[in-house]
């Protein structure tokens, strides 16, 4: 098995203020161990562990899905930009909009399927 690595560079917008470097095994597809389960290290790169779904999440929502959005925003920024408190307020909404503009998504402040996918990359 080859151990060559491919470097993927994702630069965040000025609002997110970070550059994220990820080392991904060459030819990597789904992140899983030999039994087909997602490994802890691979899961940590794409999830915070609060929520794994894609439910529409917006200002006024509370709960674990909001914590996941907040945690993923912090991971993408490479620093704490929002409090992971499970309350989707104006600060979280502003950072979601900023992130959506950066990724070329509709910057409506709603976290739908496309924004979830982008946050988890």
Backbone as CSV, one residue per row, in Angstrom:
resi,resn,N_x,N_y,N_z,CA_x,CA_y,CA_z,C_x,C_y,C_z
1,UNK,0.846,-1.177,0.000,0.000,0.000,0.000,0.890,1.238,0.000
2,UNK,0.605,2.171,-0.859,1.417,3.370,-1.002,1.161,4.319,0.152
3,UNK,2.224,4.967,0.607,2.065,5.914,1.705,2.236,7.348,1.214
4,UNK,2.188,7.552,-0.104,2.287,8.908,-0.641,1.100,9.730,-0.171
5,UNK,1.353,10.999,0.085,0.296,11.886,0.541,0.095,13.008,-0.456
6,UNK,-1.108,13.434,-0.586,-1.462,14.579,-1.399,-1.822,15.690,-0.427
7,UNK,-1.350,16.905,-0.662,-1.671,18.026,0.197,-2.795,18.818,-0.434
8,UNK,-3.851,19.028,0.334,-4.968,19.823,-0.119,-4.957,21.117,0.663
9,UNK,-4.979,22.245,-0.023,-4.956,23.538,0.643,-6.294,24.208,0.434
10,UNK,-6.896,24.619,1.536,-8.140,25.358,1.487,-7.883,26.655,2.218
11,UNK,-7.955,27.770,1.531,-7.733,29.039,2.228,-9.082,29.656,2.534
12,UNK,-9.235,30.132,3.747,-10.488,30.718,4.184,-10.510,32.196,3.847
13,UNK,-11.696,32.772,3.808,-11.831,34.189,3.515,-11.215,35.008,4.633
14,UNK,-11.056,36.293,4.377,-10.499,37.187,5.392,-11.333,37.121,6.661
15,UNK,-12.656,37.008,6.501,-13.541,36.923,7.663,-13.260,35.713,8.516
16,UNK,-12.875,34.603,7.910,-12.563,33.409,8.688,-11.124,33.433,9.150
17,UNK,-10.259,34.152,8.425,-8.894,34.403,8.856,-8.047,33.172,9.112
18,UNK,-8.075,32.187,8.223,-7.267,30.999,8.460,-6.921,30.321,7.153
19,UNK,-5.873,29.575,7.185,-5.528,28.688,6.085,-5.489,27.294,6.666
20,UNK,-6.182,26.384,6.027,-6.286,25.035,6.557,-5.545,24.101,5.619
21,UNK,-4.617,23.329,6.160,-3.884,22.340,5.389,-4.325,20.966,5.836
22,UNK,-4.631,20.130,4.900,-5.023,18.763,5.233,-4.183,17.795,4.434
23,UNK,-3.632,16.804,5.081,-2.908,15.749,4.398,-3.859,14.586,4.209
24,UNK,-4.065,14.224,2.962,-5.015,13.177,2.619,-4.270,12.077,1.888
25,UNK,-4.436,10.817,2.284,-3.774,9.743,1.558,-4.150,9.780,0.086
26,UNK,-3.161,9.600,-0.786,-3.391,9.607,-2.225,-4.416,8.551,-2.597
27,UNK,-5.392,8.960,-3.394,-6.434,8.039,-3.832,-7.461,7.737,-2.765
28,UNK,-7.485,8.506,-1.695,-8.420,8.235,-0.604,-9.839,8.501,-1.044
29,UNK,-10.712,7.605,-0.709,-12.133,7.784,-0.982,-12.821,7.991,0.338
30,UNK,-13.783,7.134,0.633,-14.468,7.214,1.915,-13.492,6.871,3.021
31,UNK,-13.585,7.588,4.106,-12.686,7.364,5.227,-13.222,6.227,6.079
32,UNK,-12.603,5.048,5.949,-13.067,3.930,6.753,-11.928,2.972,7.043
33,UNK,-12.099,2.181,8.100,-11.092,1.181,8.429,-11.409,-0.087,7.626
34,UNK,-10.730,-1.173,7.891,-10.912,-2.384,7.098,-12.310,-2.970,7.224
35,UNK,-13.027,-2.636,8.274,-14.397,-3.146,8.436,-15.422,-2.184,7.846
36,UNK,-14.955,-1.069,7.243,-15.870,-0.126,6.627,-16.397,0.940,7.569
37,UNK,-15.881,0.984,8.787,-16.317,1.993,9.745,-15.428,3.220,9.630
38,UNK,-15.982,4.381,9.895,-15.191,5.598,9.906,-14.260,5.548,11.110
39,UNK,-12.975,5.822,10.879,-12.028,5.796,11.981,-12.116,7.097,12.772
40,UNK,-11.655,7.089,14.000,-11.755,8.254,14.876,-11.010,9.449,14.293
41,UNK,-9.802,9.257,13.794,-9.018,10.368,13.249,-9.686,10.954,12.017
42,UNK,-10.244,10.101,11.163,-10.889,10.580,9.957,-12.205,11.280,10.298
43,UNK,-12.927,10.744,11.249,-14.176,11.346,11.662,-13.932,12.711,12.285
44,UNK,-12.861,12.855,13.050,-12.547,14.120,13.702,-12.313,15.223,12.688
45,UNK,-11.834,14.873,11.509,-11.571,15.877,10.484,-12.857,16.401,9.863
46,UNK,-13.937,15.641,9.904,-15.159,16.021,9.214,-16.355,16.208,10.135
47,UNK,-16.192,15.989,11.402,-17.302,16.077,12.333,-16.803,16.509,13.705
48,UNK,-17.691,17.107,14.444,-17.364,17.469,15.819,-17.998,16.504,16.812
49,UNK,-18.888,15.645,16.319,-19.491,14.636,17.166,-20.800,15.024,17.824
50,UNK,-21.286,16.218,17.558,-22.559,16.634,18.146,-23.751,16.136,17.331
51,UNK,-23.575,16.113,15.973,-24.704,15.831,15.089,-24.169,15.394,13.731
52,UNK,-24.773,14.391,13.136,-24.295,13.887,11.863,-25.255,14.077,10.709
53,UNK,-26.367,14.741,10.933,-27.369,14.896,9.894,-27.204,16.160,9.068
54,UNK,-28.272,16.475,8.323,-28.245,17.647,7.449,-29.533,18.470,7.554
55,UNK,-30.160,18.438,8.704,-31.410,19.182,8.879,-31.174,20.676,8.681
56,UNK,-32.147,21.346,8.073,-32.067,22.791,7.896,-31.904,23.430,9.273
57,UNK,-30.880,24.235,9.402,-30.544,24.858,10.682,-30.453,26.355,10.460
58,UNK,-31.104,27.125,11.313,-31.174,28.574,11.104,-31.257,29.329,12.427
59,UNK,-31.182,30.664,12.288,-31.258,31.544,13.453,-32.508,31.228,14.265
60,UNK,-32.309,31.133,15.576,-33.403,30.806,16.488,-33.399,29.347,16.909
61,UNK,-32.715,28.495,16.134,-32.633,27.077,16.485,-31.692,26.880,17.675
62,UNK,-31.917,25.807,18.394,-31.037,25.435,19.500,-30.823,23.930,19.470
63,UNK,-29.754,23.483,20.080,-29.528,22.056,20.203,-28.225,21.583,19.604
64,UNK,-28.118,20.251,19.513,-26.862,19.641,19.088,-26.508,19.934,17.643
65,UNK,-27.515,20.096,16.769,-27.211,20.428,15.378,-26.592,21.824,15.267
66,UNK,-27.002,22.735,16.136,-26.409,24.073,16.162,-24.984,23.988,16.704
67,UNK,-24.761,23.183,17.744,-23.396,22.988,18.270,-22.467,22.464,17.169
68,UNK,-22.978,21.544,16.353,-22.171,20.993,15.263,-21.792,22.102,14.274
69,UNK,-22.747,22.943,13.897,-22.452,24.060,12.992,-21.385,24.958,13.599
70,UNK,-21.558,25.319,14.858,-20.615,26.222,15.517,-19.222,25.611,15.600
71,UNK,-19.148,24.358,15.967,-17.860,23.672,16.065,-17.189,23.586,14.696
72,UNK,-17.948,23.244,13.656,-17.386,23.141,12.314,-16.907,24.499,11.804
73,UNK,-17.636,25.562,12.112,-17.174,26.904,11.745,-15.823,27.200,12.396
74,UNK,-15.705,26.863,13.683,-14.438,27.076,14.396,-13.314,26.257,13.766
75,UNK,-13.604,25.001,13.406,-12.591,24.153,12.766,-12.153,24.744,11.436
76,UNK,-13.108,25.191,10.638,-12.782,25.775,9.341,-11.936,27.033,9.502
77,UNK,-12.208,27.807,10.520,-11.461,29.046,10.765,-10.098,28.776,11.386
78,UNK,-9.953,27.639,12.016,-8.695,27.335,12.690,-8.546,28.047,14.029
79,UNK,-9.625,28.603,14.497,-9.637,29.295,15.796,-11.088,29.447,16.247
80,UNK,-11.275,29.866,17.482,-12.631,30.043,18.006,-13.192,31.367,17.501
81,UNK,-14.225,31.272,16.662,-14.890,32.479,16.170,-16.296,32.615,16.740
82,UNK,-16.874,31.493,17.144,-18.199,31.510,17.782,-18.165,30.587,18.990
83,UNK,-18.977,30.905,19.956,-19.130,30.057,21.141,-19.939,28.825,20.748
84,UNK,-19.481,27.644,21.159,-20.223,26.407,20.887,-21.211,26.216,22.037
85,UNK,-22.321,26.955,21.935,-23.316,26.947,23.006,-24.655,26.361,22.581
86,UNK,-24.784,25.992,21.301,-26.029,25.399,20.835,-27.146,26.379,20.578
87,UNK,-26.831,27.686,20.523,-27.831,28.710,20.250,-27.448,29.420,18.949
88,UNK,-28.295,29.309,17.935,-28.025,29.916,16.633,-28.512,31.362,16.676
89,UNK,-27.618,32.242,17.111,-27.947,33.651,17.222,-27.339,34.467,16.091
90,UNK,-27.310,35.794,16.252,-26.818,36.662,15.186,-25.331,36.469,14.854
91,UNK,-24.514,36.164,15.845,-23.082,35.967,15.574,-22.870,34.696,14.741
92,UNK,-23.524,33.619,15.107,-23.423,32.382,14.333,-23.953,32.612,12.920
93,UNK,-25.077,33.286,12.808,-25.653,33.563,11.492,-24.683,34.371,10.621
94,UNK,-24.045,35.370,11.195,-23.087,36.188,10.451,-21.911,35.374,9.941
95,UNK,-21.390,34.469,10.781,-20.273,33.633,10.362,-20.701,32.602,9.329
96,UNK,-21.923,32.097,9.442,-22.434,31.173,8.423,-22.518,31.907,7.084
97,UNK,-23.047,33.120,7.075,-23.143,33.906,5.837,-21.759,34.173,5.242
98,UNK,-20.813,34.532,6.082,-19.448,34.781,5.621,-18.850,33.521,5.003
99,UNK,-19.034,32.391,5.668,-18.520,31.133,5.171,-19.186,30.776,3.843
100,UNK,-20.481,30.979,3.735,-21.198,30.672,2.501,-20.693,31.531,1.338
101,UNK,-20.443,32.817,1.590,-19.887,33.679,0.535,-18.540,33.148,0.080
102,UNK,-17.699,32.774,1.037,-16.369,32.249,0.729,-16.455,30.990,-0.138
103,UNK,-17.394,30.111,0.166,-17.523,28.843,-0.554,-18.368,28.962,-1.829
104,UNK,-18.886,30.160,-2.123,-19.680,30.338,-3.333,-21.103,29.820,-3.212
105,UNK,-21.582,29.715,-1.996,-22.952,29.268,-1.743,-23.852,30.485,-1.562
106,UNK,-25.160,30.286,-1.630,-26.085,31.375,-1.325,-25.845,31.790,0.119
107,UNK,-25.545,33.074,0.335,-25.221,33.542,1.688,-26.473,34.004,2.420
108,UNK,-27.346,33.038,2.646,-28.629,33.322,3.287,-28.606,33.094,4.801
109,UNK,-27.519,32.531,5.313,-27.429,32.286,6.748,-28.138,31.035,7.211
110,UNK,-28.688,30.269,6.278,-29.343,29.003,6.592,-28.370,27.870,6.292
111,UNK,-28.277,26.902,7.190,-27.402,25.758,6.972,-28.253,24.610,6.448
112,UNK,-28.182,24.410,5.133,-28.894,23.323,4.475,-27.906,22.264,4.020
113,UNK,-28.338,21.378,3.163,-27.532,20.246,2.717,-26.196,20.689,2.126
114,UNK,-26.202,21.700,1.242,-24.956,22.141,0.599,-23.979,22.756,1.602
115,UNK,-24.482,23.538,2.548,-23.604,24.152,3.545,-23.066,23.103,4.505
116,UNK,-23.910,22.139,4.901,-23.428,21.041,5.747,-22.264,20.325,5.059
117,UNK,-22.446,20.024,3.769,-21.399,19.301,3.026,-20.114,20.119,2.974
118,UNK,-20.220,21.395,2.729,-19.033,22.253,2.667,-18.337,22.329,4.024
119,UNK,-19.096,22.468,5.092,-18.512,22.547,6.440,-17.781,21.265,6.810
120,UNK,-18.257,20.146,6.313,-17.668,18.853,6.686,-16.510,18.424,5.787
121,UNK,-16.176,19.195,4.776,-15.035,18.848,3.915,-13.740,19.068,4.616
